[in-house]
Each structure stands twice: as structure tokens, then as C-alpha cells.
Amino acid sequence: MITRLSINNYALFQEVNINFNKGFTVISGETGSGKSIMLDALALLLGKRIDRMLLLGNNSKCIIEAEFTISEYCKHFFKIYDLDFDTETVVRREINTQGKSRAFINDTPVRLNVLNDFGSLIVEVFSQNKLFDFKDKNFQFKIIDQLANSKNELSLYREELKTFMKLEKELFLFKEKSTISSAELDFIEHQYNELNNANLNKFEKENLENNLSILENSDDIANIISEAELLFNDQQGIISNLSIIQRKLKNYDVFKDLYKRIDSSIIELNDINQEIYSIKNTINFDSDKLNEIRNRLDFINKMLYKHKLSSLDDLIDLKNEFFARIELSSSFELLLKEKNDKINQQKEKLLKSLNILNSKRDKILDSFCCSVENILHQLGLPDAKFCIEKKIFEDFHNNGTNFYVFKFSANKGVKEEEISKVASGGELARLMLAIKYITAQNSHITTLIFDEIDSGVSGEIASLMGDMMREISHTTQLISVTHLPQIASKADRHLKVSKRIINENTISVINYLNKEGRISEIAKLLSGKEVTQAAINNAVDLLNQ
């Protein structure tokens, strides 16, 4: 549940700190005072996109922070995102004047999607606009699975479905790749044979080009070798002269280091001389060899040009690809059977998980519908009917194969229709409250927030809705923004949002009301700006109920 909310520089809120408790808290205030903006700030904290029009001033950094008491249920979330788990978790979002934001959970930076995921674990907000979620089929699935306690079964089904769809995709791609005509197969085999018979080696082209360069320049190379031999081996050559100098230096200590360096040089020069001699023995101009190399290089270059490739590595890869396609084609039927067998085995596992899921769901449908109807009758809809129609399909989807359609009728003699077609705002609010009343004890959500969902009701019905909200608050923290005195009087605590002018600036403030303040506020909700004694007496009666 939420235990503290701090808002700085957001819309009309300059600096607000609110502590929350368990149970039922109502928030009231005049239209435009900032009640819903406070809830917008909480939504912003939990990942909502920024409305820059609501940032206060041009030089003010917006900071929204809240502290939540969370249960062990949330540990898995913290593990997934590698966050430090604490039952007292602090969430903070900072937004600069350019609209750029940073978010933190327990002082660890996180992305907005992480805030969203965290918020969906612990807080559920309903407003007049949000009521339309009840018309959404995915939301209806969520309610059924909540009541059926089938979260684990749904997760298992989705894992099996994911594997099944992956196998089907692999089969499709396999067929697409393997389905080639006889003519195409002949062509591929011809290309493969040509490349395979060529006995390509990835270093061959480089070696051939080096040998070609040597053969084509053999005369120049021979002349260079002759000159080098003369310089090295002549009586007046490099090695001979260095040896003479070395002998002269040998008997003088002053030349000791120089003597060693000359000695090393002579050894190195002898090695070079020997290597020149070795190269000389390999240089043997052979016109047949030259033609052979040229022909081989021509063939390789033609193959590269033909297949629009740039290296022998690519040609060898292409040859291997041709071979794989030939092999695939020859073993197509066998591989196809293997893949189909895998799909059939996975489908059996998928159907098994689906049957378990459907069984848990179906068990709660009748009792759920009966409970909803009973509550609607208590909320001033004596002829209301509520049922869930199960539509069975063969195709798998993320929630199963069935679709569950919530149907509703508020009036006697009128057949139930889909909620989206028949429920008015006031009826939808009561239907939502009835469903949340039933699901509250099965939900992991620890905080419910109602933003003026009671529009369209009044009097005794409003009082009954207030009683139901109070009952929900016994197991779930409930915060409700309301204009109705009947609901405000049922709360454990009452917050009032009001406007003040400070230094010629309008700001919103939030305060808890004491007993006298509650009487005054509820009387104002009853009678308007002119508070009468009768309204005060009525407010006292409401608070004493």
C-alpha cells in the first residue's frame, strides 16, 4: 500500500507531503482545486508520460516521490530487474524544465517501463474513463483469472503456446526454404559440382598471385640476387670488410661493445646471405608453370564474377550452402515428419495446459455471476442481470481458445447484452464496484484508487456504494476522490484539496480534516457554498451512521 506521497512543483502543487494509512481515505474539494491532478502525479510516478503543461513554472524541477509497503509477492519483480528488495520501497521521479525525466526505485535508476510494471503490481486506478476497461475483453479475462486464481495455469499455457508457435514458424520457414522445383534442384547441383570440383582453398588466390608476381618478374629478381651475392660474397664485400674491422678491434677493450655489435651484425648478414641463396634456388622461370597459374587465377576470378562475390571464403561458403540445400531436399520428407511430430507432441502439451486453465475458469463463472447480481440488486438495480457467455473457438490466442463475454441488463424484460452496448455511466460504476468488491480478496493489488467513479448516483445508492467501499478497505487500501457526502462520510480519513494565493501565486494544498472539519466539508457537499444548520445536522448524522 502507499504510505507517503510527496509532490514538488507539479501543476498547482508547490510542496505537498501526505501520509496515508490502511483503510478508506476520501479526497474532496471544489472543482478545479487539484484533486485529480494529485492522482495524475501518482500516475506520473508510476510511469505515465509527461504532460509538460502541468509542470509548475519554467525554473522549477518537478520531483514526485512515494513510499510503498509491499509484500513478498513483489520479490519476483525485484529479482527480474535486479533491484534491491525492501518491504518499505521508495519510488521517485524527477523531471527537469525541458521535460526530461529520471526514475528511481530504492535509489536505483530505472526505465519508465519498470515503473509501469511496478505500479501494475500494487496499484489500480479507476476513473470515469477507466471504467471503459470493463468493456475490454482482455480486462475481462484478467478478472476471471483473478477470481479463478489461475495465474500459474495461465503462465504455463502461455509458455506452451510460445513453444508451439515457435515450432510452427520453424516448420513454415523449413517448407519455404525446402520447396524447390526439379529444375531448381538440377541447377543447384550443377553449381555445387562446379565449385566442389574446383577444389578451392581460401588462401589459394593469394598464393597464386604471389607466385605469378615472382614468375613474371623473374629476370629482375635474378639481377637483384646477383647484385646482392656480389655485395655479400666478394673479397671487398660487406661481410669481408666487417670481418677485417672486427679483427682489428679485438685486442682493445675500448672497442669491446662495438666488437660484439659487429659480431652480431656479421651473424645476421650471413643469415640474410643464406636466405638470398635459398630464394635463388627457387627462382626458376617455367613458362608452363606461368600459364598454369594464369589459367587457375582466370578460373577463380570468373567464379567470383559469376556469383558476384569478392573472396574465396565467400565462394566456399556458397558451395557449402548449395550442399546444405541439396541435402535438405534429399531428406525433406524425413525432416518434415520429424518437425510435424514435434508440433503434434507440443500441441498435446498445449491442449493439456489449456484444459486445466479452462477448468479452473469455468468453475467460478456461475457463482461469480450470481454474486455480481446480488450486489447490483443492493445498489439500486433490483432487476439487473449479469452473465458471462463463453464463446469457443479452435484457434489459440494469448488467453486460450475461448472468449468470455460479460453481458448485462439493468431493466426487467431486457435481454442481457455486451456491456459495451448497454451500460450507462452510473450503471457501469456500480457494476465495476460490485466486481471489485468480489475480486478484492483474491487480488494482489494492495491499493485501489477511485477517481469520481460515483458520478451519476446519489442518495441511498451513494450511501450503499460508500458502505461497499468501506468493506473493500478492510482488505485493500482504498482512496476515493468524491463529490458525494454519503461516500465521504463512510471513510476512515478525509483529505481536502483547496486553493490558496501565496505571493500572488495560486497553489493547491492538501490537508487532513479533523472531526469538525469533516462535518463542515460534508455539510458543504450537502448544501453547497451556503452551509445551513440542517446541512450540519445531516452531516453529523451521516458521520455517526
Coordinates of C-alpha atoms in Angstrom, one line a residue:
M1 CA 0.0 0.0 0.0
I2 CA 1.0 3.6 -0.4
T3 CA 2.2 5.2 2.9
R4 CA 3.6 8.5 1.8
L5 CA 3.3 10.8 -1.3
S6 CA 5.4 13.9 -1.8
I7 CA 4.7 16.3 -4.7
N8 CA 7.0 19.2 -5.6
N9 CA 6.4 21.7 -8.4
Y10 CA 3.7 19.8 -10.3
A11 CA 0.8 21.8 -11.7
L12 CA -0.6 23.8 -8.7
F13 CA 1.2 21.7 -6.1
Q14 CA 4.3 23.5 -4.9
E15 CA 5.2 21.4 -2.0
V16 CA 2.9 18.7 -0.7
N17 CA 3.5 15.8 1.7
I18 CA 0.8 13.3 2.5
N19 CA 0.9 10.3 4.8
F20 CA -1.6 7.5 4.1
N21 CA -2.8 4.7 6.3
K22 CA -4.7 1.4 5.8
G23 CA -8.4 1.5 5.3
F24 CA -10.6 4.0 3.5
T25 CA -9.5 7.6 2.6
V26 CA -11.6 10.1 0.7
I27 CA -10.4 13.2 -1.1
S28 CA -12.8 16.1 -1.7
G29 CA -12.5 19.7 -2.9
E30 CA -14.1 22.2 -5.2
T31 CA -13.9 21.6 -9.0
G32 CA -10.5 22.7 -10.2
S33 CA -8.9 22.6 -6.8
G34 CA -6.5 19.8 -8.0
K35 CA -8.0 16.5 -6.7
S36 CA -7.5 14.6 -9.9
I37 CA -4.1 16.3 -10.5
M38 CA -2.9 14.7 -7.3
L39 CA -3.8 11.3 -8.8
D40 CA -2.1 12.4 -12.1
A41 CA 1.1 13.0 -10.1
L42 CA 0.8 9.4 -8.7
A43 CA 0.3 8.1 -12.2
L44 CA 3.3 10.0 -13.4
L45 CA 5.3 8.5 -10.6
L46 CA 4.3 5.0 -11.9
G47 CA 5.3 5.5 -15.5
K48 CA 2.7 7.8 -17.1
R49 CA 4.0 10.1 -19.9
I50 CA 4.7 13.7 -19.0
D51 CA 2.3 16.5 -19.7
R52 CA 4.6 19.5 -19.8
M53 CA 1.7 21.9 -19.4
L54 CA 1.4 20.6 -15.8
L55 CA 5.0 21.4 -14.8
L56 CA 5.0 24.4 -12.5
G57 CA 7.0 27.4 -13.7
N58 CA 9.9 27.5 -16.0
N59 CA 12.7 27.2 -13.4
S60 CA 11.3 24.5 -11.2
K61 CA 12.4 20.9 -11.1
C62 CA 9.4 18.6 -10.5
I63 CA 10.0 15.8 -8.0
I64 CA 7.4 13.2 -7.1
E65 CA 8.2 10.6 -4.5
A66 CA 6.2 7.9 -2.8
E67 CA 6.8 5.2 -0.3
F68 CA 5.0 1.8 -0.5
T69 CA 4.7 -1.1 1.9
I70 CA 4.9 -4.1 -0.3
S71 CA 4.6 -7.9 0.2
E72 CA 6.8 -10.9 -0.6
Y73 CA 4.6 -11.2 -3.7
C74 CA 6.7 -8.5 -5.3
K75 CA 10.0 -10.2 -4.8
H76 CA 10.0 -11.8 -8.2
F77 CA 9.7 -8.3 -9.9
F78 CA 12.7 -7.1 -8.0
K79 CA 14.7 -10.2 -9.0
I80 CA 13.8 -9.8 -12.7
Y81 CA 15.0 -6.2 -12.8
D82 CA 18.0 -6.8 -10.4
L83 CA 16.7 -4.3 -7.8
D84 CA 17.2 -4.4 -4.0
F85 CA 14.0 -5.7 -2.4
D86 CA 12.7 -3.9 0.6
T87 CA 9.2 -4.1 2.1
E88 CA 9.4 -0.3 2.5
T89 CA 10.1 0.7 -1.1
V90 CA 10.7 4.3 -2.2
V91 CA 9.9 5.3 -5.8
R92 CA 11.0 8.7 -7.1
R93 CA 10.7 10.5 -10.5
E94 CA 12.4 13.8 -11.3
I95 CA 11.5 15.9 -14.3
N96 CA 13.5 19.0 -15.4
T97 CA 12.0 22.0 -17.0
Q98 CA 12.8 20.6 -20.5
G99 CA 10.6 17.6 -19.7
K100 CA 13.4 15.1 -19.4
S101 CA 12.9 12.7 -16.5
R102 CA 14.8 10.2 -14.4
A103 CA 13.2 7.5 -12.3
F104 CA 14.4 5.5 -9.3
I105 CA 13.3 2.6 -7.2
N106 CA 15.1 2.5 -3.9
D107 CA 17.6 5.0 -5.3
T108 CA 18.4 2.7 -8.3
P109 CA 17.8 4.3 -11.7
V110 CA 15.2 2.5 -13.8
R111 CA 13.3 2.9 -17.1
L112 CA 9.7 4.0 -17.3
N113 CA 8.5 0.6 -18.3
V114 CA 9.9 -0.7 -15.0
L115 CA 7.8 1.9 -13.1
N116 CA 4.8 0.8 -15.1
D117 CA 5.4 -2.9 -14.2
F118 CA 5.9 -2.0 -10.6
G119 CA 2.7 0.1 -10.5
S120 CA 0.6 -2.7 -12.1
L121 CA 1.7 -5.0 -9.2
I122 CA 0.4 -2.8 -6.4
V123 CA -1.9 0.0 -7.5
E124 CA -5.1 0.0 -9.6
V125 CA -6.7 3.3 -10.5
F126 CA -10.3 3.7 -11.8
S127 CA -11.8 6.8 -13.2
Q128 CA -14.9 7.5 -15.3
N129 CA -12.7 7.0 -18.4
K130 CA -11.1 3.9 -16.8
L131 CA -14.5 2.3 -16.4
F132 CA -14.5 1.6 -20.1
D133 CA -11.8 -1.0 -19.4
F134 CA -14.6 -3.2 -18.2
K135 CA -15.8 -3.4 -21.7
D136 CA -12.4 -4.7 -22.9
K137 CA -12.1 -8.5 -23.3
N138 CA -8.6 -8.7 -22.0
F139 CA -9.6 -6.9 -18.9
Q140 CA -12.5 -9.3 -18.5
F141 CA -10.0 -12.2 -18.8
K142 CA -8.0 -10.6 -16.1
I143 CA -10.9 -10.5 -13.7
I144 CA -11.9 -14.2 -14.4
D145 CA -8.3 -15.4 -13.8
Q146 CA -8.1 -13.3 -10.7
L147 CA -11.2 -15.0 -9.3
A148 CA -10.2 -18.4 -10.5
N149 CA -6.7 -18.0 -9.0
S150 CA -5.4 -19.3 -12.3
K151 CA -2.3 -17.1 -12.8
N152 CA 0.1 -20.1 -12.7
E153 CA -2.1 -22.1 -15.1
L154 CA -2.3 -19.1 -17.5
S155 CA 1.5 -18.6 -17.3
L156 CA 2.1 -22.3 -18.1
Y157 CA -0.4 -22.2 -21.0
R158 CA 1.4 -19.1 -22.5
E159 CA 4.8 -20.8 -22.2
E160 CA 3.4 -23.9 -24.1
L161 CA 1.8 -21.6 -26.7
K162 CA 5.0 -19.7 -27.2
T163 CA 6.9 -23.0 -27.8
F164 CA 4.1 -24.3 -30.1
M165 CA 4.1 -21.1 -32.2
K166 CA 7.9 -21.2 -32.5
L167 CA 7.7 -24.7 -33.8
E168 CA 5.0 -23.8 -36.3
K169 CA 7.1 -20.8 -37.5
E170 CA 10.2 -23.1 -37.9
L171 CA 8.0 -25.5 -40.0
F172 CA 6.8 -22.7 -42.2
L173 CA 10.3 -21.5 -42.9
F174 CA 11.5 -25.0 -43.5
K175 CA 8.9 -25.6 -46.1
E176 CA 9.5 -22.3 -47.7
K177 CA 13.3 -23.0 -47.9
S178 CA 12.9 -26.6 -48.9
T179 CA 10.2 -26.3 -51.6
I180 CA 12.2 -26.1 -54.8
S181 CA 11.4 -27.5 -58.3
S182 CA 13.3 -30.3 -60.0
A183 CA 14.8 -27.7 -62.4
E184 CA 16.0 -25.6 -59.5
L185 CA 17.5 -28.6 -57.8
D186 CA 19.3 -29.6 -61.0
F187 CA 20.7 -26.0 -61.3
I188 CA 21.9 -26.0 -57.7
E189 CA 23.5 -29.4 -58.1
H190 CA 25.3 -28.1 -61.2
Q191 CA 26.6 -25.1 -59.3
Y192 CA 27.7 -27.2 -56.4
N193 CA 29.6 -29.7 -58.6
E194 CA 31.4 -26.9 -60.4
L195 CA 32.6 -25.4 -57.2
N196 CA 33.3 -28.7 -55.5
N197 CA 35.4 -30.0 -58.4
A198 CA 37.4 -26.8 -58.3
N199 CA 39.0 -27.8 -55.0
L200 CA 39.1 -24.3 -53.7
N201 CA 41.3 -23.3 -50.9
K202 CA 40.7 -19.9 -49.1
F203 CA 44.5 -19.0 -49.3
E204 CA 44.9 -20.2 -52.9
K205 CA 44.3 -17.0 -54.7
E206 CA 46.8 -15.0 -52.5
N207 CA 49.5 -17.7 -53.0
L208 CA 48.9 -17.9 -56.8
E209 CA 49.1 -14.1 -57.1
N210 CA 52.4 -14.1 -55.2
N211 CA 53.9 -16.9 -57.4
L212 CA 52.6 -15.1 -60.5
S213 CA 54.4 -11.9 -59.5
I214 CA 57.7 -13.9 -59.0
L215 CA 57.5 -15.7 -62.3
E216 CA 56.5 -12.5 -64.3
N217 CA 59.4 -10.6 -62.7
S218 CA 62.0 -13.5 -62.6
D219 CA 64.6 -11.6 -64.7
D220 CA 64.5 -8.6 -62.4
I221 CA 64.6 -10.8 -59.4
A222 CA 67.6 -12.7 -60.8
N223 CA 69.5 -9.5 -61.4
I224 CA 68.8 -8.3 -57.8
I225 CA 70.0 -11.6 -56.4
S226 CA 73.3 -11.4 -58.4
E227 CA 74.0 -7.9 -57.2
A228 CA 73.3 -9.0 -53.6
E229 CA 75.6 -12.0 -53.9
L230 CA 78.4 -9.8 -55.2
L231 CA 78.0 -7.4 -52.3
F232 CA 77.9 -10.1 -49.7
N233 CA 80.5 -12.6 -51.1
D234 CA 83.1 -10.6 -52.9
Q235 CA 86.5 -10.2 -51.3
Q236 CA 85.7 -6.5 -50.9
G237 CA 82.1 -7.3 -49.9
I238 CA 80.2 -6.3 -46.7
I239 CA 81.0 -9.4 -44.7
S240 CA 84.6 -9.5 -45.6
N241 CA 85.2 -5.8 -44.7
L242 CA 83.3 -6.1 -41.4
S243 CA 85.4 -9.2 -40.5
I244 CA 88.7 -7.2 -41.1
I245 CA 87.5 -4.4 -38.9
Q246 CA 86.4 -6.8 -36.2
R247 CA 89.8 -8.5 -36.1
K248 CA 91.4 -5.1 -35.7
L249 CA 89.1 -4.2 -32.8
K250 CA 89.5 -7.5 -31.0
N251 CA 92.6 -6.7 -28.9
Y252 CA 91.4 -3.3 -27.5
D253 CA 89.0 -3.2 -24.5
V254 CA 87.7 0.2 -25.5
F255 CA 86.1 -1.5 -28.6
K256 CA 84.6 -4.4 -26.6
D257 CA 80.9 -3.4 -27.0
L258 CA 81.5 -2.4 -30.6
Y259 CA 83.2 -5.7 -31.3
K260 CA 80.1 -7.5 -30.0
R261 CA 77.7 -5.5 -32.1
I262 CA 79.8 -6.1 -35.3
D263 CA 79.8 -9.8 -34.4
S264 CA 76.0 -9.8 -34.2
S265 CA 75.8 -7.9 -37.5
I266 CA 78.0 -10.5 -39.3
I267 CA 75.8 -13.3 -38.0
E268 CA 72.7 -11.5 -39.2
L269 CA 74.3 -10.7 -42.6
N270 CA 75.3 -14.4 -43.0
D271 CA 71.7 -15.4 -42.4
I272 CA 70.5 -12.9 -45.0
N273 CA 73.1 -14.2 -47.4
Q274 CA 71.9 -17.7 -46.9
E275 CA 68.2 -16.7 -47.4
I276 CA 69.1 -15.0 -50.7
Y277 CA 70.8 -18.2 -51.8
S278 CA 67.7 -20.1 -50.9
I279 CA 65.5 -17.8 -52.9
K280 CA 67.9 -18.0 -55.8
N281 CA 67.3 -21.8 -55.9
T282 CA 63.5 -21.4 -56.0
I283 CA 63.6 -18.9 -58.9
N284 CA 63.3 -21.0 -62.0
F285 CA 61.4 -19.5 -64.8
D286 CA 58.9 -22.0 -66.2
S287 CA 56.6 -20.9 -68.9
D288 CA 54.3 -23.9 -68.4
K289 CA 54.0 -23.1 -64.7
L290 CA 53.3 -19.5 -65.5
N291 CA 50.5 -20.4 -67.9
E292 CA 49.1 -22.9 -65.3
I293 CA 48.9 -20.2 -62.7
R294 CA 47.3 -17.7 -65.0
N295 CA 44.7 -20.2 -66.1
R296 CA 43.9 -21.0 -62.5
L297 CA 43.6 -17.4 -61.5
D298 CA 41.4 -16.7 -64.5
F299 CA 39.1 -19.6 -63.4
I300 CA 38.9 -18.3 -59.8
N301 CA 38.1 -14.7 -61.0
K302 CA 35.4 -16.0 -63.4
M303 CA 33.8 -17.9 -60.5
L304 CA 33.9 -14.8 -58.3
Y305 CA 32.4 -12.7 -61.1
K306 CA 29.8 -15.2 -61.9
H307 CA 28.5 -15.4 -58.4
K308 CA 29.0 -11.7 -57.7
L309 CA 31.4 -12.4 -54.8
S310 CA 34.7 -10.9 -53.7
S311 CA 36.6 -13.6 -51.9
L312 CA 37.3 -17.3 -52.0
D313 CA 35.9 -17.5 -48.4
D314 CA 32.6 -16.4 -49.9
L315 CA 32.8 -18.9 -52.7
I316 CA 33.5 -21.8 -50.3
D317 CA 30.5 -20.6 -48.1
L318 CA 28.3 -20.6 -51.2
K319 CA 29.4 -24.1 -52.1
N320 CA 28.5 -25.3 -48.6
E321 CA 25.2 -23.6 -48.8
F322 CA 24.4 -25.4 -52.1
F323 CA 25.4 -28.6 -50.5
A324 CA 23.1 -28.0 -47.5
R325 CA 20.2 -27.2 -49.8
I326 CA 20.8 -30.4 -51.8
E327 CA 21.0 -32.4 -48.5
L328 CA 17.8 -30.7 -47.2
S329 CA 16.0 -31.5 -50.4
S330 CA 17.0 -35.2 -50.4
S331 CA 16.0 -35.6 -46.7
F332 CA 12.9 -33.3 -46.9
E333 CA 10.3 -35.9 -46.2
L334 CA 12.1 -37.3 -43.2
L335 CA 12.8 -33.9 -41.7
L336 CA 9.2 -32.8 -42.4
K337 CA 7.9 -35.8 -40.5
E338 CA 10.2 -35.0 -37.6
K339 CA 9.0 -31.4 -37.4
N340 CA 5.3 -32.4 -37.7
D341 CA 5.8 -34.9 -34.9
K342 CA 7.4 -32.3 -32.7
I343 CA 4.5 -29.9 -33.3
N344 CA 1.9 -32.6 -32.6
Q345 CA 3.6 -33.5 -29.3
Q346 CA 3.7 -29.8 -28.3
K347 CA 0.1 -29.4 -29.3
E348 CA -0.8 -32.2 -26.8
K349 CA 1.0 -30.4 -24.1
L350 CA -0.6 -27.1 -25.1
L351 CA -4.1 -28.6 -25.0
K352 CA -3.5 -30.2 -21.6
S353 CA -2.5 -26.9 -20.1
L354 CA -5.4 -25.2 -21.8
N355 CA -7.9 -27.8 -20.4
I356 CA -6.6 -27.2 -16.9
L357 CA -6.8 -23.4 -17.3
N358 CA -10.4 -23.6 -18.7
S359 CA -11.5 -26.0 -16.0
K360 CA -10.4 -23.5 -13.3
R361 CA -12.1 -20.6 -15.0
D362 CA -15.4 -22.4 -15.7
K363 CA -15.8 -23.5 -12.1
I364 CA -16.2 -19.9 -10.8
L365 CA -18.4 -18.4 -13.6
D366 CA -21.8 -19.2 -12.2
S367 CA -21.1 -18.2 -8.6
F368 CA -19.4 -15.0 -9.8
C369 CA -22.4 -14.0 -11.9
C370 CA -24.7 -14.7 -9.0
S371 CA -22.6 -12.7 -6.6
V372 CA -22.5 -9.7 -9.0
E373 CA -26.2 -9.8 -9.5
N374 CA -26.9 -9.8 -5.7
I375 CA -24.6 -6.8 -5.2
L376 CA -26.2 -4.9 -8.1
H377 CA -29.6 -5.5 -6.5
Q378 CA -28.3 -4.0 -3.3
L379 CA -27.0 -1.0 -5.2
G380 CA -30.4 0.1 -6.5
L381 CA -30.6 -2.1 -9.6
P382 CA -33.3 -4.7 -8.5
D383 CA -33.8 -6.1 -12.0
A384 CA -30.2 -6.2 -13.0
K385 CA -28.9 -9.4 -14.6
F386 CA -25.3 -10.3 -15.2
C387 CA -23.9 -13.3 -17.1
I388 CA -20.8 -14.5 -18.9
E389 CA -21.2 -16.0 -22.3
K390 CA -18.4 -18.5 -23.2
K391 CA -17.6 -18.5 -26.9
I392 CA -15.5 -21.5 -28.0
F393 CA -13.0 -21.2 -30.9
E394 CA -10.4 -23.5 -32.3
D395 CA -7.6 -21.0 -32.8
F396 CA -5.2 -20.4 -29.9
H397 CA -4.7 -16.9 -28.6
N398 CA -2.8 -15.4 -25.7
N399 CA -5.7 -16.2 -23.2
G400 CA -6.7 -19.6 -24.5
T401 CA -9.2 -20.6 -27.2
N402 CA -12.4 -19.4 -25.5
F403 CA -13.6 -15.9 -25.2
Y404 CA -15.7 -14.8 -22.2
V405 CA -18.1 -12.0 -22.9
F406 CA -19.5 -10.1 -20.0
K407 CA -23.2 -9.3 -20.5
F408 CA -25.5 -7.0 -18.6
S409 CA -29.1 -5.8 -18.4
A410 CA -30.3 -3.2 -15.9
N411 CA -34.0 -3.4 -16.6
K412 CA -36.7 -6.1 -16.3
G413 CA -37.6 -7.7 -19.6
V414 CA -34.5 -6.5 -21.4
K415 CA -32.2 -9.3 -22.6
E416 CA -28.5 -9.2 -21.5
E417 CA -26.2 -7.6 -24.0
E418 CA -22.5 -6.9 -24.1
I419 CA -21.5 -4.3 -21.5
S420 CA -20.2 -2.0 -24.2
K421 CA -23.7 -1.8 -25.8
V422 CA -26.0 -1.3 -22.8
A423 CA -24.4 0.0 -19.6
S424 CA -24.7 3.7 -18.8
G425 CA -22.0 5.6 -16.7
G426 CA -23.9 5.2 -13.4
E427 CA -24.7 1.5 -14.1
L428 CA -21.1 0.8 -15.2
A429 CA -19.8 2.4 -12.0
R430 CA -22.0 0.1 -9.9
L431 CA -21.1 -2.9 -11.9
M432 CA -17.4 -2.1 -11.5
L433 CA -17.8 -1.6 -7.8
A434 CA -19.6 -4.9 -7.5
I435 CA -16.8 -6.7 -9.4
K436 CA -14.0 -5.1 -7.4
Y437 CA -15.8 -5.9 -4.2
I438 CA -15.8 -9.6 -5.2
T439 CA -12.2 -9.7 -6.5
A440 CA -10.6 -7.6 -3.8
Q441 CA -9.8 -10.6 -1.6
N442 CA -8.3 -12.5 -4.5
S443 CA -6.2 -9.7 -5.8
H444 CA -2.5 -9.0 -5.1
I445 CA -3.3 -5.3 -5.6
T446 CA -2.8 -3.5 -2.3
T447 CA -4.2 -0.1 -3.2
L448 CA -7.4 0.8 -5.1
I449 CA -7.9 4.4 -6.2
F450 CA -11.4 5.6 -7.4
D451 CA -11.4 8.9 -9.2
E452 CA -15.1 10.2 -9.1
I453 CA -16.5 6.9 -10.2
D454 CA -19.6 7.7 -8.3
S455 CA -20.8 10.2 -10.8
G456 CA -24.4 9.6 -11.8
V457 CA -25.5 8.2 -8.4
S458 CA -26.8 9.9 -5.2
G459 CA -28.8 9.5 -2.1
E460 CA -29.3 6.0 -0.8
I461 CA -27.4 4.4 -3.7
A462 CA -24.4 6.6 -2.9
S463 CA -24.6 5.5 0.7
L464 CA -24.7 1.9 -0.3
M465 CA -21.7 2.4 -2.5
G466 CA -19.9 4.0 0.4
D467 CA -20.6 1.0 2.6
M468 CA -19.2 -1.3 -0.1
M469 CA -16.1 0.8 -0.4
R470 CA -15.6 0.7 3.3
E471 CA -15.9 -3.1 3.2
I472 CA -13.3 -3.3 0.4
S473 CA -11.0 -1.2 2.5
H474 CA -10.9 -3.9 5.2
T475 CA -8.6 -5.9 3.0
T476 CA -7.3 -3.3 0.4
Q477 CA -6.2 0.3 1.0
L478 CA -8.9 2.4 -0.8
I479 CA -8.5 6.0 -1.8
S480 CA -11.5 7.7 -3.4
V481 CA -12.0 11.2 -4.9
T482 CA -15.6 12.1 -4.5
H483 CA -18.2 14.8 -4.5
L484 CA -20.8 12.8 -2.6
P485 CA -21.3 13.4 1.1
Q486 CA -22.7 9.9 1.5
I487 CA -19.4 8.4 0.4
A488 CA -17.2 10.9 2.1
S489 CA -18.9 10.1 5.5
K490 CA -18.0 6.4 5.3
A491 CA -14.2 7.0 5.1
D492 CA -11.8 6.5 8.0
R493 CA -9.9 9.6 7.0
H494 CA -10.8 12.7 4.9
L495 CA -8.4 14.8 2.8
K496 CA -9.4 18.1 1.4
V497 CA -7.8 19.8 -1.6
S498 CA -8.1 23.6 -1.7
K499 CA -6.6 26.6 -3.5
R500 CA -4.6 29.4 -1.8
I501 CA -3.0 32.5 -3.1
I502 CA 0.5 33.0 -1.8
N503 CA 2.7 35.8 -3.1
E504 CA 0.2 36.4 -5.9
N505 CA 0.6 32.8 -7.0
T506 CA -2.2 30.3 -6.9
I507 CA -1.3 26.9 -5.3
S508 CA -3.1 23.8 -4.2
V509 CA -2.8 22.4 -0.7
I510 CA -4.0 19.2 0.9
N511 CA -4.9 18.7 4.5
Y512 CA -6.4 16.0 6.6
L513 CA -9.7 17.2 8.2
N514 CA -10.4 16.7 11.9
K515 CA -13.9 15.9 13.1
E516 CA -15.1 19.5 12.9
G517 CA -13.5 19.9 9.5
R518 CA -15.2 16.8 8.2
I519 CA -18.6 18.0 9.5
S520 CA -18.1 21.3 7.7
E521 CA -16.9 19.7 4.5
I522 CA -19.7 17.1 4.3
A523 CA -22.2 19.8 5.1
K524 CA -20.8 21.9 2.2
L525 CA -21.1 18.8 -0.1
L526 CA -24.7 18.5 1.0
S527 CA -25.9 22.1 0.6
G528 CA -23.3 23.9 -1.5
K529 CA -21.5 27.1 -0.5
E530 CA -24.2 28.3 1.8
V531 CA -23.9 25.8 4.7
T532 CA -27.1 25.6 6.7
Q533 CA -27.7 24.3 10.2
A534 CA -29.8 21.5 8.7
A535 CA -26.8 20.5 6.5
I536 CA -24.5 20.5 9.5
N537 CA -27.0 18.3 11.4
N538 CA -27.3 16.0 8.4
A539 CA -23.5 15.8 8.2
V540 CA -23.3 14.8 11.8
D541 CA -25.9 12.1 11.2
L542 CA -24.0 10.7 8.2
L543 CA -20.8 10.5 10.2
N544 CA -22.5 8.7 13.0
Q545 CA -24.0 6.0 10.8

